[in-house]
Amino acid sequence: MGICLNKQFIDQYEKLFSDHPDSNKAIQLYPAFSHVKIVHNDWYRLAKVEFNGLPHETEAFLKKWRSREQHPHLFLIHKIVTDETSRAVIYLDFPESIVTELDDESYLPLLDAVLQIMSKWQKQSKTYSYFGRDSVYKIRSFDGQFYYKILDPMLHPYLIQFYRKCWLQKNTRQLEQLLSKFYLSPIQLEALSKKVEYPIHNFYKTDVFCLGLFIYKCLTQDEDFYDLINYKVKLDKIRRNIQDLKLQNYAKMILLNMLEENEEDRPDFIQLELKFTHFSPELKYKRIFYNINSMIFEESLLQITQLVTEQNNDQVVPEEIQAFNFDERLDFENLHFSITTNTNPTAEIHKMVGKGFHSQMILNNNKQSNIELDEGVKRKTRIDLPCLGYADLSNWKTAEGMFTKGMLQGYARLTFSNGDKFEGFFVNNRANGKGTYIFHDNQYHKKEGTWKDNKFIITI
């Protein structure tokens, strides 16, 4: 991103690119902007966004887009130009095409790309949701490579408004419009049939299911997977078609696991990425992690960038991972895998319990690295574990409070996967003393009492 502050507006990119004949199509992909067009040269295309407003409006516009996350699998900002006249120009990635077809060679790279950004967002407690038919694009970057990238909600905020508008409509046409844009999980379909506006579900696992439908559709070109009369997903048909695909057995099993009907049997993005990383050697696939420096047109501009960029891969490692129940009708019991430095380079996996795909992965929970950083007031997030209610607080999802040597000490707040909350006092990372448990379905429904080592013992 470059910043020019001159009396005369200067945009050096205007000399490098000319208007594309299909510029009118840009507004369809970038409805967040009122003035956008496609520019190109002999090799590349970019979206050029122009903004003219009052000084405070331009300042707010620039603040928003300068703080946008840059990631190899998101649409990148290549340059921002502004001046004293309250005019601003942004150059963004423009896709070569939307992804509509996949084969045995492109399936794994696409899954790899989506998992990298989605699992990162989950570790930051960010949700994507509303995963749709137009969510994944193929973009040719300035290094000459093609990359799979997702269209994040910041570029297309009106999709969410469209989703909410169609959600509770009674007529079939509105439902068909909804399904023409978005994929829905079994829980969401059931909520539609009962006219439930805000169904309780795990957003990450729902997105995993919808990503699975997207991949299935691209592999088979089959779009007839909804029973709109009974509000069901035709999972039996989908499973049969997946078994007929010319994919490696492990690749089939990963896709089947993404499309588990029961949410508790389905992985979220963190769990799915760990499985994918562990089994990628069995798939003869090497994961690739890109650096955005090679994707930006002028690398020197990164030295003065004010965008939020990820220059390291430090991520919160969840403490534990649940077992996944794969489709038992397929016999993969004899498949063997082992934990080695190649299959487990980060030493996150402690051991594998069980055989084949009916195994359970246990993460290394004894790593002492960075323990000195776990000091002070912090907010930690773990993977979703089933809420055990006020009787046992062990399976919390997020914890906010004072950490000393990596453990909660003193007053803190817990949030659970179903939305329940707890506030109370902690000693050595466990609730000890008086506290209040608040139920998600009614903020006035509370349980007050005393806890010892996370267990409820006395009612006040």
Short mmCIF file of C-alpha atoms in Angstrom, two decimals:
data_model
loop_
_atom_site.label_atom_id
_atom_site.label_comp_id
_atom_site.label_asym_id
_atom_site.label_seq_id
_atom_site.Cartn_x
_atom_site.Cartn_y
_atom_site.Cartn_z
CA MET A 1 0.00 0.00 0.00
CA GLY A 2 1.41 3.39 -0.91
CA ILE A 3 0.34 6.77 0.42
CA CYS A 4 0.81 9.97 -1.58
CA LEU A 5 0.08 13.34 -0.03
CA ASN A 6 0.51 15.96 -2.75
CA LYS A 7 -1.36 19.08 -3.75
CA GLN A 8 -2.02 17.51 -7.15
CA PHE A 9 -3.53 14.04 -7.10
CA ILE A 10 -0.96 11.60 -8.44
CA ASP A 11 -1.76 7.99 -9.18
CA GLN A 12 1.21 6.23 -10.74
CA TYR A 13 -0.86 3.11 -11.38
CA GLU A 14 -2.93 4.98 -13.94
CA LYS A 15 0.11 4.85 -16.23
CA LEU A 16 0.42 1.09 -15.84
CA PHE A 17 -3.19 0.02 -16.37
CA SER A 18 -6.02 0.84 -18.71
CA ASP A 19 -9.77 0.40 -18.27
CA HIS A 20 -11.03 -3.11 -18.94
CA PRO A 21 -13.95 -3.47 -21.41
CA ASP A 22 -15.92 -5.46 -18.81
CA SER A 23 -15.59 -2.82 -16.09
CA ASN A 24 -19.34 -2.82 -15.53
CA LYS A 25 -19.05 -6.29 -13.96
CA ALA A 26 -16.90 -5.01 -11.10
CA ILE A 27 -19.80 -3.54 -9.14
CA GLN A 28 -21.43 -7.00 -8.95
CA LEU A 29 -18.43 -8.38 -7.08
CA TYR A 30 -17.68 -5.28 -5.00
CA PRO A 31 -21.07 -3.86 -3.95
CA ALA A 32 -19.43 -2.30 -0.87
CA PHE A 33 -18.15 0.45 -3.18
CA SER A 34 -20.19 2.93 -5.18
CA HIS A 35 -17.51 3.59 -7.80
CA VAL A 36 -15.39 0.63 -8.89
CA LYS A 37 -14.05 -0.58 -12.23
CA ILE A 38 -11.65 -3.15 -13.65
CA VAL A 39 -8.23 -2.04 -14.89
CA HIS A 40 -5.70 -4.27 -16.65
CA ASN A 41 -2.48 -4.55 -18.57
CA ASP A 42 -1.25 -7.37 -20.76
CA TRP A 43 -1.06 -9.86 -17.86
CA TYR A 44 -3.04 -8.79 -14.83
CA ARG A 45 -6.34 -7.34 -13.71
CA LEU A 46 -7.14 -5.28 -10.64
CA ALA A 47 -10.25 -3.65 -9.21
CA LYS A 48 -9.87 0.13 -8.94
CA VAL A 49 -12.05 1.76 -6.28
CA GLU A 50 -12.45 5.55 -6.14
CA PHE A 51 -13.89 7.50 -3.24
CA ASN A 52 -14.72 11.21 -3.08
CA GLY A 53 -16.24 12.71 0.03
CA LEU A 54 -15.89 15.24 2.78
CA PRO A 55 -12.57 15.12 4.68
CA HIS A 56 -14.05 13.24 7.66
CA GLU A 57 -15.78 10.76 5.33
CA THR A 58 -12.56 10.04 3.44
CA GLU A 59 -10.69 9.68 6.70
CA ALA A 60 -13.22 7.12 7.96
CA PHE A 61 -13.11 5.28 4.62
CA LEU A 62 -9.31 5.07 4.67
CA LYS A 63 -9.21 4.04 8.32
CA LYS A 64 -11.54 1.14 7.59
CA TRP A 65 -9.63 -0.18 4.59
CA ARG A 66 -6.14 0.41 5.97
CA SER A 67 -7.04 -1.79 8.93
CA ARG A 68 -8.31 -4.60 6.71
CA GLU A 69 -6.53 -7.92 7.19
CA GLN A 70 -4.11 -9.01 4.47
CA HIS A 71 -3.88 -12.76 3.99
CA PRO A 72 -2.72 -14.89 1.04
CA HIS A 73 -6.20 -16.38 0.73
CA LEU A 74 -8.16 -13.12 0.98
CA PHE A 75 -8.53 -10.47 -1.71
CA LEU A 76 -5.39 -8.34 -1.28
CA ILE A 77 -5.10 -4.57 -1.34
CA HIS A 78 -2.16 -3.65 -3.60
CA LYS A 79 -2.08 0.10 -3.16
CA ILE A 80 -3.95 3.02 -1.61
CA VAL A 81 -3.50 6.51 -3.00
CA THR A 82 -4.90 9.66 -1.39
CA ASP A 83 -4.24 13.39 -1.30
CA GLU A 84 -5.36 16.61 0.37
CA THR A 85 -8.48 16.92 -1.80
CA SER A 86 -10.31 14.12 0.03
CA ARG A 87 -10.04 11.76 -2.89
CA ALA A 88 -8.87 8.19 -2.41
CA VAL A 89 -8.14 5.28 -4.74
CA ILE A 90 -7.71 1.63 -3.74
CA TYR A 91 -6.37 -1.14 -5.97
CA LEU A 92 -7.58 -4.66 -5.05
CA ASP A 93 -7.31 -8.18 -6.40
CA PHE A 94 -9.77 -8.98 -9.16
CA PRO A 95 -10.50 -12.68 -9.80
CA GLU A 96 -9.95 -14.58 -12.99
CA SER A 97 -13.00 -16.73 -12.30
CA ILE A 98 -15.31 -18.09 -9.66
CA VAL A 99 -14.63 -21.70 -8.68
CA THR A 100 -17.37 -23.96 -10.06
CA GLU A 101 -15.46 -27.15 -10.88
CA LEU A 102 -12.92 -29.27 -9.03
CA ASP A 103 -11.11 -32.55 -9.72
CA ASP A 104 -8.86 -34.87 -7.75
CA GLU A 105 -5.89 -32.53 -8.25
CA SER A 106 -7.55 -29.21 -7.36
CA TYR A 107 -9.72 -30.44 -4.47
CA LEU A 108 -6.93 -30.61 -1.88
CA PRO A 109 -5.26 -27.24 -2.72
CA LEU A 110 -8.64 -25.50 -2.44
CA LEU A 111 -9.42 -27.17 0.88
CA ASP A 112 -5.92 -26.26 2.11
CA ALA A 113 -6.41 -22.59 1.18
CA VAL A 114 -9.82 -22.27 2.83
CA LEU A 115 -8.69 -24.07 5.98
CA GLN A 116 -5.74 -21.72 6.41
CA ILE A 117 -7.87 -18.59 6.63
CA MET A 118 -10.93 -20.15 8.31
CA SER A 119 -9.01 -21.88 11.10
CA LYS A 120 -7.08 -18.67 11.71
CA TRP A 121 -10.32 -16.73 12.09
CA GLN A 122 -11.73 -19.36 14.43
CA LYS A 123 -8.67 -19.07 16.68
CA GLN A 124 -9.36 -15.34 16.78
CA SER A 125 -13.05 -16.01 17.59
CA LYS A 126 -14.11 -14.55 14.23
CA THR A 127 -16.98 -16.16 12.36
CA TYR A 128 -17.46 -16.20 8.60
CA SER A 129 -20.91 -17.78 8.26
CA TYR A 130 -23.20 -17.49 5.26
CA PHE A 131 -20.81 -19.63 3.19
CA GLY A 132 -22.24 -19.42 -0.29
CA ARG A 133 -21.97 -20.55 -3.86
CA ASP A 134 -19.91 -17.47 -4.76
CA SER A 135 -17.51 -17.65 -1.83
CA VAL A 136 -14.33 -19.04 -3.46
CA TYR A 137 -12.48 -17.47 -6.39
CA LYS A 138 -9.38 -18.15 -8.41
CA ILE A 139 -7.06 -15.14 -8.63
CA ARG A 140 -3.92 -14.69 -10.71
CA SER A 141 -1.41 -12.65 -8.77
CA PHE A 142 1.62 -10.59 -9.79
CA ASP A 143 3.98 -13.51 -9.25
CA GLY A 144 2.22 -15.33 -12.09
CA GLN A 145 0.63 -17.92 -9.78
CA PHE A 146 -3.04 -18.75 -9.32
CA TYR A 147 -4.45 -18.74 -5.79
CA TYR A 148 -7.74 -19.79 -4.23
CA LYS A 149 -9.23 -16.94 -2.19
CA ILE A 150 -12.51 -16.43 -0.34
CA LEU A 151 -14.74 -13.39 -0.71
CA ASP A 152 -14.87 -12.06 2.84
CA PRO A 153 -17.96 -10.25 4.19
CA MET A 154 -16.13 -6.91 4.26
CA LEU A 155 -16.18 -6.86 0.44
CA HIS A 156 -19.76 -8.04 0.15
CA PRO A 157 -21.69 -6.86 3.25
CA TYR A 158 -25.06 -6.94 1.54
CA LEU A 159 -25.02 -10.73 1.29
CA ILE A 160 -25.82 -10.86 5.01
CA GLN A 161 -28.76 -8.48 4.54
CA PHE A 162 -30.03 -10.66 1.68
CA TYR A 163 -29.64 -13.74 3.87
CA ARG A 164 -31.68 -12.23 6.70
CA LYS A 165 -34.33 -10.96 4.30
CA CYS A 166 -34.92 -14.40 2.80
CA TRP A 167 -34.60 -16.40 6.01
CA LEU A 168 -38.14 -16.26 7.37
CA GLN A 169 -40.07 -15.84 4.12
CA LYS A 170 -42.91 -18.33 3.75
CA ASN A 171 -43.09 -18.58 -0.02
CA THR A 172 -41.04 -21.08 -2.00
CA ARG A 173 -39.57 -18.43 -4.27
CA GLN A 174 -37.79 -16.66 -1.40
CA LEU A 175 -36.44 -19.98 -0.15
CA GLU A 176 -35.15 -20.81 -3.61
CA GLN A 177 -33.49 -17.38 -3.76
CA LEU A 178 -31.82 -18.10 -0.43
CA LEU A 179 -30.51 -21.48 -1.62
CA SER A 180 -29.35 -19.94 -4.90
CA LYS A 181 -26.80 -17.92 -2.92
CA PHE A 182 -26.07 -19.90 0.24
CA TYR A 183 -25.58 -23.43 1.48
CA LEU A 184 -27.44 -24.50 4.62
CA SER A 185 -26.73 -27.15 7.22
CA PRO A 186 -29.32 -29.65 8.55
CA ILE A 187 -29.84 -27.54 11.70
CA GLN A 188 -30.49 -24.44 9.60
CA LEU A 189 -32.99 -26.26 7.37
CA GLU A 190 -34.82 -27.56 10.42
CA ALA A 191 -34.94 -24.01 11.81
CA LEU A 192 -36.40 -22.79 8.51
CA SER A 193 -39.18 -25.36 8.69
CA LYS A 194 -40.04 -24.20 12.22
CA LYS A 195 -39.56 -20.49 11.44
CA VAL A 196 -36.86 -20.12 14.08
CA GLU A 197 -35.09 -16.83 13.43
CA TYR A 198 -31.89 -17.52 15.36
CA PRO A 199 -31.21 -21.28 15.52
CA ILE A 200 -28.67 -22.43 18.11
CA HIS A 201 -25.76 -24.03 16.30
CA ASN A 202 -21.98 -24.02 16.10
CA PHE A 203 -21.17 -21.45 13.38
CA TYR A 204 -17.80 -23.02 12.58
CA LYS A 205 -19.21 -26.52 12.19
CA THR A 206 -22.05 -25.13 10.08
CA ASP A 207 -19.52 -23.48 7.78
CA VAL A 208 -17.57 -26.74 7.57
CA PHE A 209 -20.75 -28.50 6.40
CA CYS A 210 -21.50 -25.74 3.86
CA LEU A 211 -17.90 -25.85 2.60
CA GLY A 212 -18.35 -29.62 2.20
CA LEU A 213 -21.48 -29.04 0.09
CA PHE A 214 -19.59 -26.50 -2.01
CA ILE A 215 -16.74 -28.98 -2.67
CA TYR A 216 -19.22 -31.79 -3.37
CA LYS A 217 -21.09 -29.63 -5.87
CA CYS A 218 -17.84 -28.64 -7.64
CA LEU A 219 -16.65 -32.26 -7.81
CA THR A 220 -19.93 -33.78 -9.04
CA GLN A 221 -21.84 -30.85 -10.61
CA ASP A 222 -24.83 -32.18 -8.68
CA GLU A 223 -26.95 -29.39 -7.22
CA ASP A 224 -29.97 -31.47 -6.30
CA PHE A 225 -29.12 -32.05 -2.64
CA TYR A 226 -32.04 -30.36 -0.85
CA ASP A 227 -35.45 -31.87 -0.12
CA LEU A 228 -37.48 -28.65 0.20
CA ILE A 229 -40.68 -30.50 1.02
CA ASN A 230 -39.26 -32.11 4.16
CA TYR A 231 -36.52 -29.52 4.75
CA LYS A 232 -33.74 -32.11 4.61
CA VAL A 233 -30.33 -32.51 2.99
CA LYS A 234 -30.18 -35.58 0.74
CA LEU A 235 -27.21 -36.99 2.59
CA ASP A 236 -27.72 -40.63 1.57
CA LYS A 237 -27.48 -39.65 -2.07
CA ILE A 238 -24.48 -37.41 -1.39
CA ARG A 239 -22.62 -40.22 0.43
CA ARG A 240 -23.21 -42.65 -2.44
CA ASN A 241 -21.94 -40.15 -4.99
CA ILE A 242 -18.84 -39.36 -2.92
CA GLN A 243 -17.97 -43.07 -2.72
CA ASP A 244 -18.16 -43.22 -6.54
CA LEU A 245 -15.71 -40.32 -6.98
CA LYS A 246 -12.20 -41.06 -8.24
CA LEU A 247 -10.52 -39.69 -5.15
CA GLN A 248 -8.05 -41.17 -2.71
CA ASN A 249 -9.71 -42.93 0.19
CA TYR A 250 -8.45 -40.41 2.72
CA ALA A 251 -9.73 -37.53 0.58
CA LYS A 252 -13.19 -39.14 0.47
CA MET A 253 -13.22 -39.65 4.21
CA ILE A 254 -12.31 -36.02 4.92
CA LEU A 255 -15.20 -34.87 2.73
CA LEU A 256 -17.61 -37.33 4.34
CA ASN A 257 -16.56 -36.14 7.77
CA MET A 258 -17.30 -32.53 6.76
CA LEU A 259 -20.81 -33.62 5.76
CA GLU A 260 -21.75 -35.45 8.97
CA GLU A 261 -25.43 -34.84 9.69
CA ASN A 262 -25.03 -34.56 13.46
CA GLU A 263 -23.14 -31.47 14.52
CA GLU A 264 -21.38 -33.26 17.40
CA ASP A 265 -19.83 -35.71 14.91
CA ARG A 266 -18.61 -32.95 12.59
CA PRO A 267 -15.27 -31.13 13.04
CA ASP A 268 -14.88 -27.39 13.18
CA PHE A 269 -12.13 -25.67 11.18
CA ILE A 270 -9.41 -26.08 13.81
CA GLN A 271 -10.13 -29.78 14.16
CA LEU A 272 -10.43 -30.27 10.42
CA GLU A 273 -7.12 -28.51 9.73
CA LEU A 274 -5.32 -30.68 12.29
CA LYS A 275 -6.73 -33.82 10.67
CA PHE A 276 -5.84 -32.50 7.21
CA THR A 277 -2.27 -31.68 8.28
CA HIS A 278 -1.78 -35.08 9.86
CA PHE A 279 -3.13 -37.07 6.94
CA SER A 280 -1.70 -34.96 4.10
CA PRO A 281 1.38 -37.26 3.80
CA GLU A 282 -1.00 -40.20 3.34
CA LEU A 283 -2.68 -38.15 0.62
CA LYS A 284 0.73 -37.45 -0.93
CA TYR A 285 -0.04 -33.76 -0.61
CA LYS A 286 2.36 -31.17 0.78
CA ARG A 287 0.70 -28.16 2.39
CA ILE A 288 1.85 -24.80 1.03
CA PHE A 289 1.91 -21.59 3.05
CA TYR A 290 2.36 -18.45 0.96
CA ASN A 291 3.72 -15.02 1.80
CA ILE A 292 1.83 -11.98 0.58
CA ASN A 293 5.08 -10.19 -0.35
CA SER A 294 5.26 -12.16 -3.60
CA MET A 295 1.63 -11.33 -4.43
CA ILE A 296 1.84 -7.53 -4.16
CA PHE A 297 2.75 -5.61 -7.31
CA GLU A 298 5.38 -3.40 -5.65
CA GLU A 299 7.12 -5.17 -2.78
CA SER A 300 8.87 -1.99 -1.69
CA LEU A 301 5.50 -0.52 -0.80
CA LEU A 302 5.16 -3.07 1.99
CA GLN A 303 7.84 -1.23 3.93
CA ILE A 304 5.43 1.65 4.55
CA THR A 305 2.24 -0.40 4.76
CA GLN A 306 -0.28 0.37 7.46
CA LEU A 307 -2.39 -2.68 6.72
CA VAL A 308 -2.77 -5.39 9.33
CA THR A 309 -0.53 -8.15 7.93
CA GLU A 310 0.39 -11.50 9.34
CA GLN A 311 4.18 -11.81 9.27
CA ASN A 312 4.32 -14.82 11.60
CA ASN A 313 2.37 -17.97 12.12
CA ASP A 314 2.00 -17.78 15.90
CA GLN A 315 -1.38 -19.24 16.69
CA VAL A 316 -3.20 -20.36 19.82
CA VAL A 317 -3.06 -24.14 20.05
CA PRO A 318 -6.23 -25.68 21.48
CA GLU A 319 -5.70 -27.84 24.52
CA GLU A 320 -7.60 -30.85 23.30
CA ILE A 321 -9.46 -32.14 20.28
CA GLN A 322 -12.53 -34.35 20.22
CA ALA A 323 -12.84 -37.59 18.28
CA PHE A 324 -14.65 -37.55 14.94
CA ASN A 325 -17.02 -40.37 14.00
CA PHE A 326 -16.30 -41.16 10.36
CA ASP A 327 -18.65 -43.14 8.16
CA GLU A 328 -18.45 -46.67 9.52
CA ARG A 329 -19.77 -48.20 6.33
CA LEU A 330 -16.39 -47.64 4.70
CA ASP A 331 -13.71 -49.97 6.05
CA PHE A 332 -10.44 -48.16 6.60
CA GLU A 333 -9.47 -49.99 9.79
CA ASN A 334 -6.31 -51.37 8.22
CA LEU A 335 -4.96 -47.98 7.21
CA HIS A 336 -1.89 -47.23 9.25
CA PHE A 337 -0.31 -43.92 10.10
CA SER A 338 2.35 -42.85 12.55
CA ILE A 339 3.37 -39.62 14.26
CA THR A 340 6.74 -38.50 12.96
CA THR A 341 8.56 -35.21 12.58
CA ASN A 342 7.26 -35.05 9.01
CA THR A 343 3.60 -35.65 9.82
CA ASN A 344 3.70 -33.65 13.05
CA PRO A 345 6.32 -30.89 12.52
CA THR A 346 4.94 -28.58 15.22
CA ALA A 347 4.71 -31.35 17.86
CA GLU A 348 1.09 -30.34 18.47
CA ILE A 349 -0.16 -33.93 18.31
CA HIS A 350 0.65 -35.88 21.45
CA LYS A 351 -0.73 -39.26 20.43
CA MET A 352 -3.33 -40.98 18.26
CA VAL A 353 -5.75 -43.33 20.01
CA GLY A 354 -7.48 -46.00 17.92
CA LYS A 355 -7.04 -47.20 14.38
CA GLY A 356 -7.55 -45.58 11.00
CA PHE A 357 -10.21 -42.92 10.71
CA HIS A 358 -11.92 -44.10 13.88
CA SER A 359 -9.04 -42.64 15.84
CA GLN A 360 -8.91 -39.80 18.30
CA MET A 361 -6.22 -37.15 18.12
CA ILE A 362 -4.85 -35.84 21.43
CA LEU A 363 -2.85 -32.64 21.32
CA ASN A 364 0.29 -31.98 23.28
CA ASN A 365 -0.94 -30.14 26.35
CA ASN A 366 2.40 -30.01 28.14
CA LYS A 367 4.33 -27.57 25.96
CA GLN A 368 5.92 -24.90 28.12
CA SER A 369 6.92 -22.55 25.32
CA ASN A 370 5.73 -18.97 25.65
CA ILE A 371 4.49 -19.60 29.21
CA GLU A 372 6.22 -16.42 30.25
CA LEU A 373 3.95 -14.55 27.85
CA ASP A 374 0.80 -15.82 29.59
CA GLU A 375 0.86 -13.03 32.14
CA GLY A 376 -1.63 -10.24 32.79
CA VAL A 377 -5.23 -9.69 31.75
CA LYS A 378 -5.93 -11.82 28.69
CA ARG A 379 -8.68 -13.51 26.73
CA LYS A 380 -8.09 -17.12 25.69
CA THR A 381 -10.15 -19.19 23.26
CA ARG A 382 -10.26 -22.98 22.94
CA ILE A 383 -12.08 -25.32 20.59
CA ASP A 384 -15.76 -25.99 21.22
CA LEU A 385 -16.38 -28.66 23.84
CA PRO A 386 -19.85 -29.76 24.97
CA CYS A 387 -21.13 -27.57 27.79
CA LEU A 388 -21.63 -29.56 31.00
CA GLY A 389 -23.81 -26.94 32.69
CA TYR A 390 -23.21 -25.25 36.00
CA ALA A 391 -22.30 -28.56 37.68
CA ASP A 392 -18.92 -28.71 35.91
CA LEU A 393 -17.16 -25.69 34.38
CA SER A 394 -14.25 -27.60 32.82
CA ASN A 395 -15.36 -27.34 29.18
CA TRP A 396 -15.23 -23.57 28.75
CA LYS A 397 -14.72 -22.02 25.33
CA THR A 398 -13.34 -18.55 26.22
CA ALA A 399 -11.81 -17.27 29.44
CA GLU A 400 -11.22 -13.63 30.31
CA GLY A 401 -9.29 -12.56 33.39
CA MET A 402 -5.89 -12.32 35.07
CA PHE A 403 -3.44 -15.01 34.03
CA THR A 404 -0.37 -15.86 36.09
CA LYS A 405 2.05 -18.41 34.58
CA GLY A 406 -0.66 -19.39 32.13
CA MET A 407 -3.35 -19.98 34.79
CA LEU A 408 -6.43 -17.96 35.78
CA GLN A 409 -6.09 -16.32 39.17
CA GLY A 410 -8.70 -14.15 40.89
CA TYR A 411 -11.91 -12.86 39.30
CA ALA A 412 -12.62 -14.10 35.75
CA ARG A 413 -15.39 -14.75 33.23
CA LEU A 414 -16.01 -17.93 31.21
CA THR A 415 -18.13 -18.41 28.09
CA PHE A 416 -19.31 -21.82 26.91
CA SER A 417 -20.04 -23.24 23.45
CA ASN A 418 -23.83 -23.00 23.92
CA GLY A 419 -23.69 -19.35 25.03
CA ASP A 420 -23.84 -19.88 28.81
CA LYS A 421 -21.55 -17.70 30.95
CA PHE A 422 -19.93 -17.89 34.36
CA GLU A 423 -18.41 -15.17 36.54
CA GLY A 424 -16.50 -15.94 39.71
CA PHE A 425 -13.19 -16.45 41.43
CA PHE A 426 -10.41 -18.75 40.27
CA VAL A 427 -7.39 -20.39 41.88
CA ASN A 428 -4.86 -22.21 39.69
CA ASN A 429 -7.06 -22.10 36.60
CA ARG A 430 -10.14 -23.57 38.35
CA ALA A 431 -13.25 -21.97 39.79
CA ASN A 432 -12.92 -21.86 43.56
CA GLY A 433 -15.29 -19.74 45.61
CA LYS A 434 -18.50 -17.88 44.97
CA GLY A 435 -19.75 -17.35 41.45
CA THR A 436 -22.75 -16.87 39.16
CA TYR A 437 -23.74 -19.09 36.22
CA ILE A 438 -25.90 -17.34 33.58
CA PHE A 439 -27.96 -19.40 31.14
CA HIS A 440 -27.92 -18.38 27.47
CA ASP A 441 -31.67 -18.74 26.89
CA ASN A 442 -32.60 -16.27 29.64
CA GLN A 443 -30.23 -13.68 31.08
CA TYR A 444 -32.38 -13.51 34.22
CA HIS A 445 -32.08 -17.26 34.76
CA LYS A 446 -29.01 -17.57 36.99
CA LYS A 447 -27.47 -20.09 39.32
CA GLU A 448 -25.55 -18.61 42.21
CA GLY A 449 -23.44 -20.66 44.57
CA THR A 450 -20.00 -21.91 45.44
CA TRP A 451 -17.64 -23.91 43.23
CA LYS A 452 -14.60 -25.99 44.16
CA ASP A 453 -12.18 -27.09 41.44
CA ASN A 454 -14.81 -26.22 38.77
CA LYS A 455 -17.52 -28.31 40.51
CA PHE A 456 -20.71 -26.78 41.96
CA ILE A 457 -21.13 -27.62 45.65
CA ILE A 458 -23.37 -25.17 47.57
CA THR A 459 -26.43 -23.06 46.69
CA ILE A 460 -26.51 -19.61 48.28
#
